[in-house]
C-alpha atoms as a PDB file:
ATOM      1  CA  THR A   1     223.562-113.661 181.234  1.00  0.00           C
ATOM      2  CA  PRO A   2     219.868-113.714 182.168  1.00  0.00           C
ATOM      3  CA  SER A   3     219.914-117.484 182.669  1.00  0.00           C
ATOM      4  CA  SER A   4     222.990-117.370 184.925  1.00  0.00           C
ATOM      5  CA  ASN A   5     221.501-114.479 186.932  1.00  0.00           C
ATOM      6  CA  ARG A   6     218.337-116.503 187.388  1.00  0.00           C
ATOM      7  CA  ARG A   7     220.330-119.500 188.615  1.00  0.00           C
ATOM      8  CA  GLN A   8     222.207-117.259 191.064  1.00  0.00           C
ATOM      9  CA  ARG A   9     218.930-115.947 192.465  1.00  0.00           C
ATOM     10  CA  GLN A  10     217.606-119.477 192.825  1.00  0.00           C
ATOM     11  CA  MET A  11     220.776-120.522 194.663  1.00  0.00           C
ATOM     12  CA  CYS A  12     220.448-117.464 196.890  1.00  0.00           C
ATOM     13  CA  ILE A  13     216.947-118.483 197.932  1.00  0.00           C
ATOM     14  CA  ARG A  14     217.943-122.106 198.540  1.00  0.00           C
ATOM     15  CA  ASP A  15     221.081-121.286 200.494  1.00  0.00           C
ATOM     16  CA  ARG A  16     219.506-118.667 202.761  1.00  0.00           C
ATOM     17  CA  GLY A  17     215.882-119.725 202.819  1.00  0.00           C
ATOM     18  CA  HIS A  18     215.869-123.394 203.799  1.00  0.00           C
ATOM     19  CA  ILE A  19     212.766-124.668 205.583  1.00  0.00           C
ATOM     20  CA  GLU A  20     212.884-126.150 209.093  1.00  0.00           C
ATOM     21  CA  TRP A  21     210.003-127.981 210.761  1.00  0.00           C
ATOM     22  CA  SER A  22     209.091-127.097 214.351  1.00  0.00           C
ATOM     23  CA  PRO A  23     209.817-129.692 217.082  1.00  0.00           C
ATOM     24  CA  ASP A  24     206.091-130.509 217.335  1.00  0.00           C
ATOM     25  CA  GLY A  25     205.651-130.720 213.561  1.00  0.00           C
ATOM     26  CA  THR A  26     202.913-128.082 213.338  1.00  0.00           C
ATOM     27  CA  GLU A  27     204.868-125.153 211.884  1.00  0.00           C
ATOM     28  CA  PHE A  28     207.865-124.366 209.728  1.00  0.00           C
ATOM     29  CA  ILE A  29     210.287-121.471 209.557  1.00  0.00           C
ATOM     30  CA  PHE A  30     212.204-120.117 206.599  1.00  0.00           C
ATOM     31  CA  ALA A  31     214.149-117.112 205.353  1.00  0.00           C
ATOM     32  CA  ALA A  32     212.808-115.184 202.377  1.00  0.00           C
ATOM     33  CA  GLN A  33     213.361-111.965 200.507  1.00  0.00           C
ATOM     34  CA  VAL A  34     210.134-109.974 200.503  1.00  0.00           C
ATOM     35  CA  ALA A  35     209.277-108.300 197.207  1.00  0.00           C
ATOM     36  CA  GLY A  36     210.699-104.792 197.053  1.00  0.00           C
ATOM     37  CA  GLU A  37     213.209-105.337 199.868  1.00  0.00           C
ATOM     38  CA  ALA A  38     216.962-105.864 199.630  1.00  0.00           C
ATOM     39  CA  THR A  39     217.331-108.073 202.698  1.00  0.00           C
ATOM     40  CA  PHE A  40     216.175-111.497 203.858  1.00  0.00           C
ATOM     41  CA  SER A  41     213.883-111.922 206.860  1.00  0.00           C
ATOM     42  CA  ILE A  42     212.694-114.868 208.964  1.00  0.00           C
ATOM     43  CA  HIS A  43     209.116-116.110 208.602  1.00  0.00           C
ATOM     44  CA  LYS A  44     206.907-118.711 210.288  1.00  0.00           C
ATOM     45  CA  CYS A  45     203.875-120.546 208.958  1.00  0.00           C
ATOM     46  CA  GLY A  46     201.582-123.437 209.823  1.00  0.00           C
ATOM     47  CA  ILE A  47     202.032-126.604 207.812  1.00  0.00           C
ATOM     48  CA  ASP A  48     198.619-125.981 206.206  1.00  0.00           C
ATOM     49  CA  GLY A  49     199.684-122.527 205.054  1.00  0.00           C
ATOM     50  CA  THR A  50     197.804-120.581 207.717  1.00  0.00           C
ATOM     51  CA  GLY A  51     199.201-118.224 210.313  1.00  0.00           C
ATOM     52  CA  HIS A  52     202.034-116.784 208.236  1.00  0.00           C
ATOM     53  CA  THR A  53     204.012-114.439 210.503  1.00  0.00           C
ATOM     54  CA  ARG A  54     207.060-112.331 209.767  1.00  0.00           C
ATOM     55  CA  LEU A  55     209.483-112.582 212.690  1.00  0.00           C
ATOM     56  CA  THR A  56     212.275-110.155 211.720  1.00  0.00           C
ATOM     57  CA  ASP A  57     211.707-106.744 210.180  1.00  0.00           C
ATOM     58  CA  GLY A  58     214.167-106.907 207.309  1.00  0.00           C
ATOM     59  CA  THR A  59     216.292-103.932 208.355  1.00  0.00           C
ATOM     60  CA  GLN A  60     219.219-106.382 208.475  1.00  0.00           C
ATOM     61  CA  TYR A  61     219.827-109.703 206.767  1.00  0.00           C
ATOM     62  CA  SER A  62     218.365-112.556 208.829  1.00  0.00           C
ATOM     63  CA  ILE A  63     218.964-116.024 207.393  1.00  0.00           C
ATOM     64  CA  ASP A  64     219.465-119.724 208.239  1.00  0.00           C
ATOM     65  CA  PRO A  65     216.719-120.220 210.853  1.00  0.00           C
ATOM     66  CA  SER A  66     216.601-123.362 212.990  1.00  0.00           C
ATOM     67  CA  TRP A  67     214.596-124.434 216.022  1.00  0.00           C
ATOM     68  CA  HIS A  68     215.677-124.680 219.623  1.00  0.00           C
ATOM     69  CA  PRO A  69     214.072-127.735 221.310  1.00  0.00           C
ATOM     70  CA  ASP A  70     212.029-125.400 223.540  1.00  0.00           C
ATOM     71  CA  GLY A  71     210.443-123.652 220.530  1.00  0.00           C
ATOM     72  CA  ARG A  72     212.711-120.630 220.273  1.00  0.00           C
ATOM     73  CA  ILE A  73     214.415-119.891 216.965  1.00  0.00           C
ATOM     74  CA  VAL A  74     218.126-119.555 216.242  1.00  0.00           C
ATOM     75  CA  PHE A  75     219.158-117.622 213.147  1.00  0.00           C
ATOM     76  CA  ILE A  76     222.101-115.841 211.560  1.00  0.00           C
ATOM     77  CA  ARG A  77     222.044-112.041 211.441  1.00  0.00           C
ATOM     78  CA  VAL A  78     224.263-110.189 208.985  1.00  0.00           C
ATOM     79  CA  ALA A  79     224.609-106.608 210.166  1.00  0.00           C
ATOM     80  CA  ASP A  80     226.059-105.191 206.971  1.00  0.00           C
ATOM     81  CA  GLY A  81     224.805-107.279 204.056  1.00  0.00           C
ATOM     82  CA  ILE A  82     225.913-110.753 203.101  1.00  0.00           C
ATOM     83  CA  GLY A  83     229.579-110.766 203.997  1.00  0.00           C
ATOM     84  CA  VAL A  84     232.013-111.325 206.829  1.00  0.00           C
ATOM     85  CA  ARG A  85     231.144-108.381 209.071  1.00  0.00           C
ATOM     86  CA  SER A  86     229.107-109.175 212.162  1.00  0.00           C
ATOM     87  CA  GLN A  87     227.625-112.346 210.688  1.00  0.00           C
ATOM     88  CA  GLU A  88     226.731-114.138 213.877  1.00  0.00           C
ATOM     89  CA  PRO A  89     224.090-116.362 215.526  1.00  0.00           C
ATOM     90  CA  TRP A  90     221.106-114.855 217.320  1.00  0.00           C
ATOM     91  CA  ILE A  91     218.121-116.354 219.150  1.00  0.00           C
ATOM     92  CA  MET A  92     214.533-115.140 219.506  1.00  0.00           C
ATOM     93  CA  ASN A  93     211.202-116.291 220.858  1.00  0.00           C
ATOM     94  CA  SER A  94     208.820-118.030 218.474  1.00  0.00           C
ATOM     95  CA  ASP A  95     206.870-114.788 218.014  1.00  0.00           C
ATOM     96  CA  GLY A  96     209.990-112.814 217.047  1.00  0.00           C
ATOM     97  CA  SER A  97     210.440-111.062 220.390  1.00  0.00           C
ATOM     98  CA  GLY A  98     213.541-111.129 222.569  1.00  0.00           C
ATOM     99  CA  GLN A  99     216.097-111.120 219.761  1.00  0.00           C
ATOM    100  CA  THR A 100     219.481-111.705 221.415  1.00  0.00           C
ATOM    101  CA  PRO A 101     223.003-112.360 220.015  1.00  0.00           C
ATOM    102  CA  LEU A 102     224.617-115.692 220.907  1.00  0.00           C
ATOM    103  CA  SER A 103     228.219-114.887 219.996  1.00  0.00           C
ATOM    104  CA  ASP A 104     231.013-113.604 222.212  1.00  0.00           C
ATOM    105  CA  ASP A 105     233.014-112.374 219.211  1.00  0.00           C
ATOM    106  CA  THR A 106     234.160-108.803 219.680  1.00  0.00           C
ATOM    107  CA  ALA A 107     236.477-108.129 216.732  1.00  0.00           C
ATOM    108  CA  GLN A 108     234.417-107.587 213.589  1.00  0.00           C
ATOM    109  CA  GLY A 109     235.345-107.653 209.920  1.00  0.00           C
ATOM    110  CA  ARG A 110     237.458-110.826 209.937  1.00  0.00           C
ATOM    111  CA  ALA A 111     236.752-114.003 208.027  1.00  0.00           C
ATOM    112  CA  GLU A 112     236.436-115.889 211.324  1.00  0.00           C
ATOM    113  CA  GLU A 113     233.264-113.942 212.023  1.00  0.00           C
ATOM    114  CA  ALA A 114     231.371-115.281 208.991  1.00  0.00           C
ATOM    115  CA  ASP A 115     228.935-117.761 210.575  1.00  0.00           C
ATOM    116  CA  TRP A 116     226.232-119.790 208.838  1.00  0.00           C
ATOM    117  CA  ASP A 117     223.684-122.513 209.632  1.00  0.00           C
ATOM    118  CA  ALA A 118     223.573-122.588 213.423  1.00  0.00           C
ATOM    119  CA  PHE A 119     221.965-125.669 214.977  1.00  0.00           C
ATOM    120  CA  VAL A 120     221.205-126.346 218.652  1.00  0.00           C
ATOM    121  CA  SER A 121     222.089-129.634 220.346  1.00  0.00           C
ATOM    122  CA  PRO A 122     219.116-131.891 221.246  1.00  0.00           C
ATOM    123  CA  ASP A 123     219.368-130.945 224.925  1.00  0.00           C
ATOM    124  CA  GLY A 124     219.300-127.243 224.035  1.00  0.00           C
ATOM    125  CA  THR A 125     222.558-126.341 225.768  1.00  0.00           C
ATOM    126  CA  ARG A 126     225.048-126.002 222.901  1.00  0.00           C
ATOM    127  CA  LEU A 127     225.314-124.456 219.488  1.00  0.00           C
ATOM    128  CA  GLY A 128     227.063-125.835 216.419  1.00  0.00           C
ATOM    129  CA  LEU A 129     227.538-123.862 213.227  1.00  0.00           C
ATOM    130  CA  LEU A 130     229.468-123.491 210.002  1.00  0.00           C
ATOM    131  CA  ARG A 131     232.216-120.856 210.178  1.00  0.00           C
ATOM    132  CA  MET A 132     234.280-119.292 207.426  1.00  0.00           C
ATOM    133  CA  THR A 133     237.881-119.596 208.575  1.00  0.00           C
ATOM    134  CA  GLY A 134     239.527-118.107 205.483  1.00  0.00           C
ATOM    135  CA  PRO A 135     238.725-117.210 201.889  1.00  0.00           C
ATOM    136  CA  LEU A 136     236.099-119.839 201.007  1.00  0.00           C
ATOM    137  CA  ASP A 137     237.447-122.227 203.656  1.00  0.00           C
ATOM    138  CA  TRP A 138     234.862-123.700 206.006  1.00  0.00           C
ATOM    139  CA  ASP A 139     235.046-125.296 209.426  1.00  0.00           C
ATOM    140  CA  ASN A 140     232.696-126.121 212.301  1.00  0.00           C
ATOM    141  CA  ALA A 141     232.540-124.292 215.600  1.00  0.00           C
ATOM    142  CA  VAL A 142     230.763-125.345 218.785  1.00  0.00           C
ATOM    143  CA  SER A 143     229.929-123.250 221.857  1.00  0.00           C
ATOM    144  CA  ASN A 144     227.647-123.063 224.839  1.00  0.00           C
ATOM    145  CA  LEU A 145     224.258-121.648 223.908  1.00  0.00           C
ATOM    146  CA  ASP A 146     225.118-118.322 225.561  1.00  0.00           C
ATOM    147  CA  GLY A 147     228.036-117.898 223.162  1.00  0.00           C
ATOM    148  CA  THR A 148     230.811-118.780 225.584  1.00  0.00           C
ATOM    149  CA  ASN A 149     233.570-121.365 225.149  1.00  0.00           C
ATOM    150  CA  TRP A 150     233.837-121.422 221.356  1.00  0.00           C
ATOM    151  CA  VAL A 151     235.801-124.404 220.030  1.00  0.00           C
ATOM    152  CA  ARG A 152     236.849-124.797 216.395  1.00  0.00           C
ATOM    153  CA  THR A 153     236.888-128.339 215.098  1.00  0.00           C
ATOM    154  CA  ALA A 154     239.646-128.052 212.471  1.00  0.00           C
ATOM    155  CA  ASP A 155     241.993-131.000 212.123  1.00  0.00           C
ATOM    156  CA  GLY A 156     243.981-129.901 209.076  1.00  0.00           C
ATOM    157  CA  SER A 157     242.353-132.383 206.712  1.00  0.00           C
ATOM    158  CA  ASP A 158     240.313-130.021 204.572  1.00  0.00           C
ATOM    159  CA  VAL A 159     241.337-128.865 201.111  1.00  0.00           C
ATOM    160  CA  PRO A 160     241.819-125.080 200.741  1.00  0.00           C
ATOM    161  CA  GLY A 161     238.709-123.581 199.209  1.00  0.00           C
ATOM    162  CA  PHE A 162     236.456-126.252 200.686  1.00  0.00           C
ATOM    163  CA  GLY A 163     236.192-127.735 204.177  1.00  0.00           C
ATOM    164  CA  TYR A 164     233.224-128.793 206.309  1.00  0.00           C
ATOM    165  CA  SER A 165     229.471-128.705 205.914  1.00  0.00           C
ATOM    166  CA  GLU A 166     227.087-127.400 208.550  1.00  0.00           C
ATOM    167  CA  PRO A 167     227.011-129.630 211.660  1.00  0.00           C
ATOM    168  CA  ALA A 168     224.203-132.160 212.122  1.00  0.00           C
ATOM    169  CA  TRP A 169     223.667-133.098 215.775  1.00  0.00           C
ATOM    170  CA  VAL A 170     222.944-136.807 216.266  1.00  0.00           C
ATOM    171  CA  THR A 171     222.994-136.711 220.063  1.00  0.00           C
ATOM    172  CA  ASP A 172     224.235-134.161 222.578  1.00  0.00           C
ATOM    173  CA  SER A 173     227.713-135.633 222.238  1.00  0.00           C
ATOM    174  CA  LEU A 174     227.889-136.583 218.557  1.00  0.00           C
ATOM    175  CA  ILE A 175     227.969-134.504 215.385  1.00  0.00           C
ATOM    176  CA  VAL A 176     227.921-135.772 211.794  1.00  0.00           C
ATOM    177  CA  VAL A 177     229.356-133.625 209.037  1.00  0.00           C
ATOM    178  CA  ALA A 178     230.631-133.803 205.464  1.00  0.00           C
ATOM    179  CA  ARG A 179     234.166-132.658 204.727  1.00  0.00           C
ATOM    180  CA  THR A 180     236.356-132.384 201.664  1.00  0.00           C
ATOM    181  CA  ASN A 181     239.952-133.522 202.076  1.00  0.00           C
ATOM    182  CA  VAL A 182     242.737-134.915 199.929  1.00  0.00           C
ATOM    183  CA  GLY A 183     240.882-138.235 199.527  1.00  0.00           C
ATOM    184  CA  GLY A 184     237.634-136.701 198.317  1.00  0.00           C
ATOM    185  CA  THR A 185     234.472-135.805 200.152  1.00  0.00           C
ATOM    186  CA  GLU A 186     233.462-138.003 203.061  1.00  0.00           C
ATOM    187  CA  ILE A 187     230.997-138.177 205.932  1.00  0.00           C
ATOM    188  CA  VAL A 188     232.551-138.116 209.400  1.00  0.00           C
ATOM    189  CA  SER A 189     231.337-138.041 212.987  1.00  0.00           C
ATOM    190  CA  TYR A 190     232.980-136.545 216.051  1.00  0.00           C
ATOM    191  CA  ASP A 191     232.445-135.663 219.677  1.00  0.00           C
ATOM    192  CA  PRO A 192     232.295-131.849 219.977  1.00  0.00           C
ATOM    193  CA  ASP A 193     234.276-132.161 223.223  1.00  0.00           C
ATOM    194  CA  ASP A 194     237.047-133.988 221.351  1.00  0.00           C
ATOM    195  CA  PRO A 195     236.754-132.675 217.774  1.00  0.00           C
ATOM    196  CA  ALA A 196     240.198-133.850 216.674  1.00  0.00           C
ATOM    197  CA  ASP A 197     239.116-137.491 217.036  1.00  0.00           C
ATOM    198  CA  LYS A 198     236.925-138.008 213.979  1.00  0.00           C
ATOM    199  CA  THR A 199     235.471-141.265 212.656  1.00  0.00           C
ATOM    200  CA  VAL A 200     234.928-141.749 208.927  1.00  0.00           C
ATOM    201  CA  VAL A 201     231.357-142.929 208.452  1.00  0.00           C
ATOM    202  CA  LEU A 202     231.419-142.988 204.664  1.00  0.00           C
ATOM    203  CA  ALA A 203     234.633-142.715 202.653  1.00  0.00           C
ATOM    204  CA  GLY A 204     234.605-140.153 199.900  1.00  0.00           C
ATOM    205  CA  ASP A 205     236.938-141.535 197.259  1.00  0.00           C
ATOM    206  CA  HIS A 206     234.265-141.301 194.570  1.00  0.00           C
ATOM    207  CA  PHE A 207     232.464-138.128 195.691  1.00  0.00           C
ATOM    208  CA  ASN A 208     233.354-134.791 194.128  1.00  0.00           C
ATOM    209  CA  HIS A 209     231.051-132.677 196.258  1.00  0.00           C
ATOM    210  CA  TYR A 210     228.619-133.003 199.133  1.00  0.00           C
ATOM    211  CA  ARG A 211     225.378-131.861 200.625  1.00  0.00           C
ATOM    212  CA  ALA A 212     225.308-131.717 204.399  1.00  0.00           C
ATOM    213  CA  PRO A 213     223.755-134.560 206.411  1.00  0.00           C
ATOM    214  CA  ALA A 214     220.326-133.800 207.851  1.00  0.00           C
ATOM    215  CA  PRO A 215     220.045-133.076 211.582  1.00  0.00           C
ATOM    216  CA  TYR A 216     218.638-135.917 213.648  1.00  0.00           C
ATOM    217  CA  LEU A 217     215.278-135.095 215.219  1.00  0.00           C
ATOM    218  CA  VAL A 218     214.493-136.785 218.516  1.00  0.00           C
ATOM    219  CA  PRO A 219     210.940-138.298 218.397  1.00  0.00           C
END
């Protein structure tokens, strides 16, 4: 129906076009679908609305932008539309130059390749993201910033069809995330070097769904 189609479009914009403030608080980045184009692209703008700059050209889907502490921008590039093929993290300079992939994945077209919402650790050395590990099943994955040493954080507690939210770095050695398991939806924290050892921060007995915790910004 027209109303349901409108809601789907609104969800599309929210899910792929979230706004992220720059580390110095003077700019923000976002993903948007330019009128007349089929893809999403990454944009940057001053907090007063000036200096709007398009950073990716829209020939491929570019979504989920986030800031590196040094001012570079991490984003997800989808090489063949929104789907599971070659959906991986990239990084670029703040002016859009130097676009470089950050994944060491070589086999394309599998559900494990469907990456979303990549965030850099506060010290700028590691990457955490949300990864589709099966049909509508979600998990976290952590790697070095250059895409080496990927580690999945699954512990077998998630309910099929659900799973984990995008990772929110608290410190370089602590991540907070929401997950859905047999007891409901809860907030947990874990060390990315020991992801199986998770601490329940907020029990989820009365929560039916979640929104991800916000990343912690170091002053």
